[in-house]
XYZ file of C-alpha atoms in Angstrom:
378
model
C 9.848 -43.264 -7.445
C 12.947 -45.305 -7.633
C 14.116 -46.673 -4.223
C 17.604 -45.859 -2.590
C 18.922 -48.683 0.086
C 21.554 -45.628 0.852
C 19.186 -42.976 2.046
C 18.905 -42.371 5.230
C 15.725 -43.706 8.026
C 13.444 -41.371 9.590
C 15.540 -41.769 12.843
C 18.966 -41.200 10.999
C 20.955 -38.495 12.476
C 20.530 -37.533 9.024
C 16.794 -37.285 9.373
C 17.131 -35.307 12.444
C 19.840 -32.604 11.374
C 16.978 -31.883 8.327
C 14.274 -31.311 10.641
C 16.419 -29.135 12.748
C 17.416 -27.064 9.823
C 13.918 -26.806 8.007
C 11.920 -26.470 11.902
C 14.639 -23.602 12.797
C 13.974 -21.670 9.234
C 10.317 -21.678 9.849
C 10.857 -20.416 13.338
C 13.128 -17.681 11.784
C 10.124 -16.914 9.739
C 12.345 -17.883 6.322
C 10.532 -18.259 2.942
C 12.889 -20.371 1.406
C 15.662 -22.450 2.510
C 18.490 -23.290 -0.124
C 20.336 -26.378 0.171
C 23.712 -25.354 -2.042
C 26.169 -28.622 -2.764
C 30.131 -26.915 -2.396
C 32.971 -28.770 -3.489
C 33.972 -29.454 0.407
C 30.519 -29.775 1.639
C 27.087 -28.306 1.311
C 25.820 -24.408 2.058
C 22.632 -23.935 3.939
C 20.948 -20.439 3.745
C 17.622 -19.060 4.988
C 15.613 -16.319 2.782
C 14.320 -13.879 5.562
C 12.697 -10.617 4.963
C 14.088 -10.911 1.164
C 18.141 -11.398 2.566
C 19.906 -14.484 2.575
C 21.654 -15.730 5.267
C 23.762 -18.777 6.232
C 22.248 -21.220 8.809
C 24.496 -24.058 8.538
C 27.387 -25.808 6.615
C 27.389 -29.680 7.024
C 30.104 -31.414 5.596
C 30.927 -32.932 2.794
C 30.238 -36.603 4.366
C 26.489 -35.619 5.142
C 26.029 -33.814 2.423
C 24.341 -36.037 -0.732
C 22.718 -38.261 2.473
C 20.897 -35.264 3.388
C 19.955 -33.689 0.143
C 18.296 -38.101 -0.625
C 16.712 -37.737 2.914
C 14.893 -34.531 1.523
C 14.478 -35.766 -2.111
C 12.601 -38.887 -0.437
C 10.254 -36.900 1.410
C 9.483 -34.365 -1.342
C 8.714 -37.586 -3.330
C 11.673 -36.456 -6.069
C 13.079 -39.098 -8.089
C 16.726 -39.972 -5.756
C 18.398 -41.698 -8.517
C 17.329 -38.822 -11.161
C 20.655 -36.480 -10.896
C 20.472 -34.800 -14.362
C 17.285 -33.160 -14.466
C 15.390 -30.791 -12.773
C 12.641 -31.713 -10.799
C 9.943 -30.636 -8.473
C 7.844 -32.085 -5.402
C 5.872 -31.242 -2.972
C 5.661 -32.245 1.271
C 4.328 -31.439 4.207
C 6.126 -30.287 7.743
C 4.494 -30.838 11.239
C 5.266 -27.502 13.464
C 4.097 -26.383 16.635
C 1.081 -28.302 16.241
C -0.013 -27.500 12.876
C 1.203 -28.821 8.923
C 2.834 -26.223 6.950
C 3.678 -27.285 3.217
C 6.883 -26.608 1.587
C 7.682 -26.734 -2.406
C 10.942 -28.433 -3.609
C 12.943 -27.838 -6.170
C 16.186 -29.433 -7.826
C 18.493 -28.280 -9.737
C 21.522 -30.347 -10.949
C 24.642 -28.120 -10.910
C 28.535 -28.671 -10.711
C 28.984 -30.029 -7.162
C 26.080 -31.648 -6.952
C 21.968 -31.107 -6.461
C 21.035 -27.527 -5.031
C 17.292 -27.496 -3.547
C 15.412 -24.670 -2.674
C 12.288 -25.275 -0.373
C 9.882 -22.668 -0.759
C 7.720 -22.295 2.745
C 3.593 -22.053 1.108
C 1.513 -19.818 3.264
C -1.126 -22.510 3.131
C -3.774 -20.981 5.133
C -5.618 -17.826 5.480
C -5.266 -16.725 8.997
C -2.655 -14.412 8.535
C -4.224 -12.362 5.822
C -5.373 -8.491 6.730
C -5.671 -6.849 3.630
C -5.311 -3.490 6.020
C -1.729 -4.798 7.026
C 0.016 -4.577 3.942
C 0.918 -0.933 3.998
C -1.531 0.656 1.584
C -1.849 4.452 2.653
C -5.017 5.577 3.082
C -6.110 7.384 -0.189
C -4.607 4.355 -1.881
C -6.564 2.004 0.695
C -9.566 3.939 -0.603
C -8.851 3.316 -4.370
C -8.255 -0.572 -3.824
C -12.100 -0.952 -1.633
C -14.056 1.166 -4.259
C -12.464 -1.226 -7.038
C -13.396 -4.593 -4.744
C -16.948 -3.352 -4.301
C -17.509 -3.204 -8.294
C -19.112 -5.999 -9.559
C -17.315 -6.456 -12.906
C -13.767 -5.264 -14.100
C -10.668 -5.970 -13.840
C -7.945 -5.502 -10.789
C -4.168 -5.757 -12.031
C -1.490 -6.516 -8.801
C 1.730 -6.123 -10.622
C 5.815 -6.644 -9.162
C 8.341 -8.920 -9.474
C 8.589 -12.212 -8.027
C 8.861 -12.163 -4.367
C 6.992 -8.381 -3.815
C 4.168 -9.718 -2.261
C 1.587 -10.105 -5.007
C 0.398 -13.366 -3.758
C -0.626 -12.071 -0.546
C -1.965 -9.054 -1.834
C -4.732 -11.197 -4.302
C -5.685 -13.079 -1.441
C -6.179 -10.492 1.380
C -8.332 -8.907 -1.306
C -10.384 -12.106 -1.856
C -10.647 -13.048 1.563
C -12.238 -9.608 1.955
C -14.762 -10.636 -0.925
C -15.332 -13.512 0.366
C -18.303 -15.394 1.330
C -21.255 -18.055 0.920
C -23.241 -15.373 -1.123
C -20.591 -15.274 -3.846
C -18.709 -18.060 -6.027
C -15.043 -17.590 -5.975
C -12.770 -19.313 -8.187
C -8.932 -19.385 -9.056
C -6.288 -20.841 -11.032
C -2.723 -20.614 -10.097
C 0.280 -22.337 -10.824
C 0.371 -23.527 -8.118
C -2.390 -22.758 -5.597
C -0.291 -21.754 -2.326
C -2.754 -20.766 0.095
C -6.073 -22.380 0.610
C -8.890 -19.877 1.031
C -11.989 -21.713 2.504
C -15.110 -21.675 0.669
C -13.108 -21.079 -2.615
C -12.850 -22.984 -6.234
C -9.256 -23.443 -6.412
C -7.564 -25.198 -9.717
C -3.711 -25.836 -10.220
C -2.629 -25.719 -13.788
C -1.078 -28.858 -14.788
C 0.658 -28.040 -18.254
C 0.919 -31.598 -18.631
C -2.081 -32.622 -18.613
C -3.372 -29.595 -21.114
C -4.751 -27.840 -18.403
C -3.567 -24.376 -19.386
C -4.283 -21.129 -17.375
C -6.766 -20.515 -20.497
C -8.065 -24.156 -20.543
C -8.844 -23.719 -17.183
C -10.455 -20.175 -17.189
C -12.965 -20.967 -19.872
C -13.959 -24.109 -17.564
C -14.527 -21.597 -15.010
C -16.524 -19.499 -16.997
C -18.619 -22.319 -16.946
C -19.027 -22.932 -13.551
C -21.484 -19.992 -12.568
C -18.391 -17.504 -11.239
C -18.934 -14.175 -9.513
C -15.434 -13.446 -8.830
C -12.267 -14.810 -10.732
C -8.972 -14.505 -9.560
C -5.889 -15.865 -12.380
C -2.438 -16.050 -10.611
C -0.530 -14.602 -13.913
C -1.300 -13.273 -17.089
C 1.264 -14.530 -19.310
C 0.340 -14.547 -22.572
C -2.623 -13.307 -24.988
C -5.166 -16.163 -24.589
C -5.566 -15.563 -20.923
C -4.913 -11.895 -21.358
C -8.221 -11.750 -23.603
C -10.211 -14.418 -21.782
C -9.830 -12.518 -18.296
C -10.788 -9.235 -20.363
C -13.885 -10.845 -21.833
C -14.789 -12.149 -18.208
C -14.541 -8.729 -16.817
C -16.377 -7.315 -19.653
C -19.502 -9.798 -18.919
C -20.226 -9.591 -15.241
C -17.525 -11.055 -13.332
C -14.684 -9.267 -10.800
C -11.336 -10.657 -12.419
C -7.784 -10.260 -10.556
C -4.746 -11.402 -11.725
C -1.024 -10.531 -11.581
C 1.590 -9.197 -14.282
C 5.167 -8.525 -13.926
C 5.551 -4.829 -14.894
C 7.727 -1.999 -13.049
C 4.899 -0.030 -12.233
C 1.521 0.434 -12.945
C 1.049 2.826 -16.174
C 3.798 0.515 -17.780
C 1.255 -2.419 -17.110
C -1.371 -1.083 -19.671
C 1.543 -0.692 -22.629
C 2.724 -4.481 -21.367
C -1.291 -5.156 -22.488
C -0.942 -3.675 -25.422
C 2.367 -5.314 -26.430
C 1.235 -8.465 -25.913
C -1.773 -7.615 -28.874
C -5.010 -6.222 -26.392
C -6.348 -3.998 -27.936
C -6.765 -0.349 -26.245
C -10.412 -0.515 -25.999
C -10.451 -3.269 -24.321
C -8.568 -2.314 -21.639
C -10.406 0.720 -21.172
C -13.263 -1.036 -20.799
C -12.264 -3.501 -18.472
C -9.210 -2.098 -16.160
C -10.528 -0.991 -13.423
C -7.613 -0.327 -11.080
C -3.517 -1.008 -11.183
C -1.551 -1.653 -8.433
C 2.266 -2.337 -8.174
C 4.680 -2.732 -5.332
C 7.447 -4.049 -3.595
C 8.613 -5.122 -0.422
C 10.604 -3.441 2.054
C 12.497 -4.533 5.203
C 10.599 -2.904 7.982
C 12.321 -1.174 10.709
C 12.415 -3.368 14.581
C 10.126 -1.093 16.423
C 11.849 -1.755 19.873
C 15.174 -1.194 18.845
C 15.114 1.608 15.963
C 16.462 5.141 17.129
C 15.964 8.551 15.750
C 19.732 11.189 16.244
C 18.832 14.299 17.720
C 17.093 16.494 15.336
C 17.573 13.898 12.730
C 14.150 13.648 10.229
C 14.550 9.812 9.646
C 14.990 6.775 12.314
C 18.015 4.107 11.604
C 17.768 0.702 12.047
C 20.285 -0.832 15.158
C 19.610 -4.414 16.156
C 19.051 -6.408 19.094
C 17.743 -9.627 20.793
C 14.299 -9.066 18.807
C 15.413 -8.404 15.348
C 17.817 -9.334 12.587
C 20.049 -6.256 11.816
C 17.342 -3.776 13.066
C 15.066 -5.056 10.714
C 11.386 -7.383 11.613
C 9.117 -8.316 8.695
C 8.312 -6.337 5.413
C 6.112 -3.969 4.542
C 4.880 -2.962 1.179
C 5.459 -0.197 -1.389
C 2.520 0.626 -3.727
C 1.052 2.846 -6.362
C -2.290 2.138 -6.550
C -4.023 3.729 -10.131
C -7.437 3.831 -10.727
C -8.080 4.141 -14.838
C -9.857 7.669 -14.990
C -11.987 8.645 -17.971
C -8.861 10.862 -18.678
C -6.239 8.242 -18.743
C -8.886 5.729 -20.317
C -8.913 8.416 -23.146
C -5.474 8.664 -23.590
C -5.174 4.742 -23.392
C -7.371 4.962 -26.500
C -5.424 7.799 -28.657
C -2.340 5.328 -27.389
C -0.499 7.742 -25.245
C 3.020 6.214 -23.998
C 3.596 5.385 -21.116
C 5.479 8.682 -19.107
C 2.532 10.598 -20.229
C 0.013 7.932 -18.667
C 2.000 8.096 -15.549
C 2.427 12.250 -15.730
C -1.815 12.082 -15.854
C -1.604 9.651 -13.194
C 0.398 12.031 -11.164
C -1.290 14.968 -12.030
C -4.261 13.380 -10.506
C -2.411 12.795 -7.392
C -1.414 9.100 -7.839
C 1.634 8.508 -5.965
C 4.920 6.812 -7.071
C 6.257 3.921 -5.204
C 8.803 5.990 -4.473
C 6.932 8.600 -2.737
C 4.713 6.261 -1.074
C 8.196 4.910 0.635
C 9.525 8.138 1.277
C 6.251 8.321 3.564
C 6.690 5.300 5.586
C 10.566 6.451 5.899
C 9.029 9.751 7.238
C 6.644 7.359 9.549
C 9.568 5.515 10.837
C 8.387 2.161 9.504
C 11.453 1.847 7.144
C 14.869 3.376 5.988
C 15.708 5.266 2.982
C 18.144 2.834 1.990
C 15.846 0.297 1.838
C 13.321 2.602 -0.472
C 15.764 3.448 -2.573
C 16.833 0.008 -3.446
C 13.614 -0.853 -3.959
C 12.492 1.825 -6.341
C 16.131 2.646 -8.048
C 14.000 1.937 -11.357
């Protein structure tokens, strides 16, 4: 890494304005903090509960110092402008480490960086937290207890599909059963778990790597994306020969999934004999439960604010459709039914929509329609 006599010491009022701003967004509970270069100074917002909001705008004198002081600890290249780049560090807070993920991007006032905040431990995941209801809750176990198949979490970035795989692993796991992922990258460490970070690179693909796996003895297998047909067919072969597969796909919801499959060249009988379940979701803002209020008479509570929330709002809370592959929709899949009439079947057998399934927390008070509907306008 090339050196820069300019950037600022650890001591630097530099130095310290940084740790303020990145200490104060984890305390705000942010996932990502964007560093934005303006033409009179820089833009500091905070990603919290999926909205943006601005934290801070230092000015223009402070404003490449601080974005070297956090290229230097992210171990970027400071006198690479031109290119992206990406890096990795490590944050002390309230007494433990949390890591962060950097990112640069060169743009027309300067370098923008984006810190992404990595859930890097396990403590926080509850698998019965999430949201599911409890007929979908029911799908999900009886799929986890199988010992072969494949489970399909599918959403766009940022709807929780990370946390999802891992609740469901840390439920699975234990010193009776070999667990292994690959992820690009792995973001939270699961103890006891075989965890592998693709380097593309190096040649170690998400296919490299799974056949490696497939190697090492596996009961369970869990691929952070399936992206393309290699890794579509090796996780369907694993599935097929005694192992528990998971992965992620980015579909709009979960009959669509199977016809994403399909497009990609799987072949229908595969997936009918390995899909075991489908779920898709997205994240809502949930409502502040000490300051939300319900109008006389009125069937759904508003969100208000106060001391304890941000715009009546505290956390998220999921959205799903959870579908289970029937004999009657792995028939269909095989006569290569479309994808409305998969999803009519589905709802026939009393799979709900996302929709639906947020129309019941709005009923529960635990969001607001406004939020469901953005959520689910597809």
């Amino acid at each position: 890494m090339a050196h820069n006599p300019n950037a600022p010491s650890a001591d630097s009022p530099i130095a310290e304005l940084l740790q303020h701003l990145l200490e104060e967004a984890l305390t705000q509970g942010a996932s990502d903090i964007h560093f934005e270069p303006q033409e009179k100074g820089l833009r500091v917002r905070y990603r919290i509960d999926g909205q943006l909001y601005v934290a801070a705008t230092p000015a223009l004198a402070v404003r490449d110092r601080l974005v070297s002081r956090l290229k230097v600890l992210a171990r970027l290249d400071i006198a690479e402008k031109r290119t992206p780049q990406d890096g990795r560090m490590a944050l002390s807070w309230q007494g433990r480490w949390v890591n962060l993920r950097v990112s640069s991007l060169p743009t027309l006032h300067g370098e923008k960086l984006v810190v992404r905040v990595l859930e890097s431990h396990a403590s926080s995941l509850d698998l019965q937290a999430l949201g599911y209801s409890p007929a979908a809750m029911a799908h999900l176990q009886q799929a986890l207890r199988r010992p072969d198949g494949l489970i399909l979490i599918t959403g766009p970035t940022g709807s929780g599909k990370t946390r999802s795989l891992y609740s469901c692993l840390d439920q699975l796991n234990s010193s009776r059963v070999n667990i292994a992922t690959v992820e690009d990258p792995a973001e939270i460490q699961l103890t006891g778990a075989n965890q592998v970070s693709v380097n593309e690179r190096a040649g170690l693909t998400f296919a490299t790597t799974l056949r490696a796996l497939l190697r090492q003895d596996p009961d369970i297998l869990m691929v952070g994306e399936i992206r393309d047909l290699e890794t579509a067919r090796i996780a369907l072969q694993a599935a097929q020969t005694g192992h528990l597969v998971l992965s992620t796909l980015h579909t709009q919801d979960a009959p669509s999934t199977l016809m994403r499959l399909h497009d990609m060249g799987v072949e229908p009988f595969h997936l009918a004999a390995s899909v075991l379940l489908i779920t898709a979701q997205r994240l809502v803002r949930r409502l502040c439960p000490h300051c939300k209020t319900r109008p006389t008479q009125a069937p759904i509570w508003q969100a208000v604010g106060c001391s304890l929330c941000r715009e009546g709002f505290a956390g998220r809370i999921g959205l799903f459709q959870v579908m289970p592959l029937s004999p009657t929709l792995k028939t269909m899949l095989l006569q290569q039914t479309d994808a409305p009439s998969l999803a009519a079947q589905a709802h026939r057998e009393g799979i709900q929509t996302m929709r639906e399934d947020g129309l019941e927390k709005v009923r529960q008070g635990l969001t607001t329609l406004a939020e469901v509907e953005q959520a689910t306008h597809d």
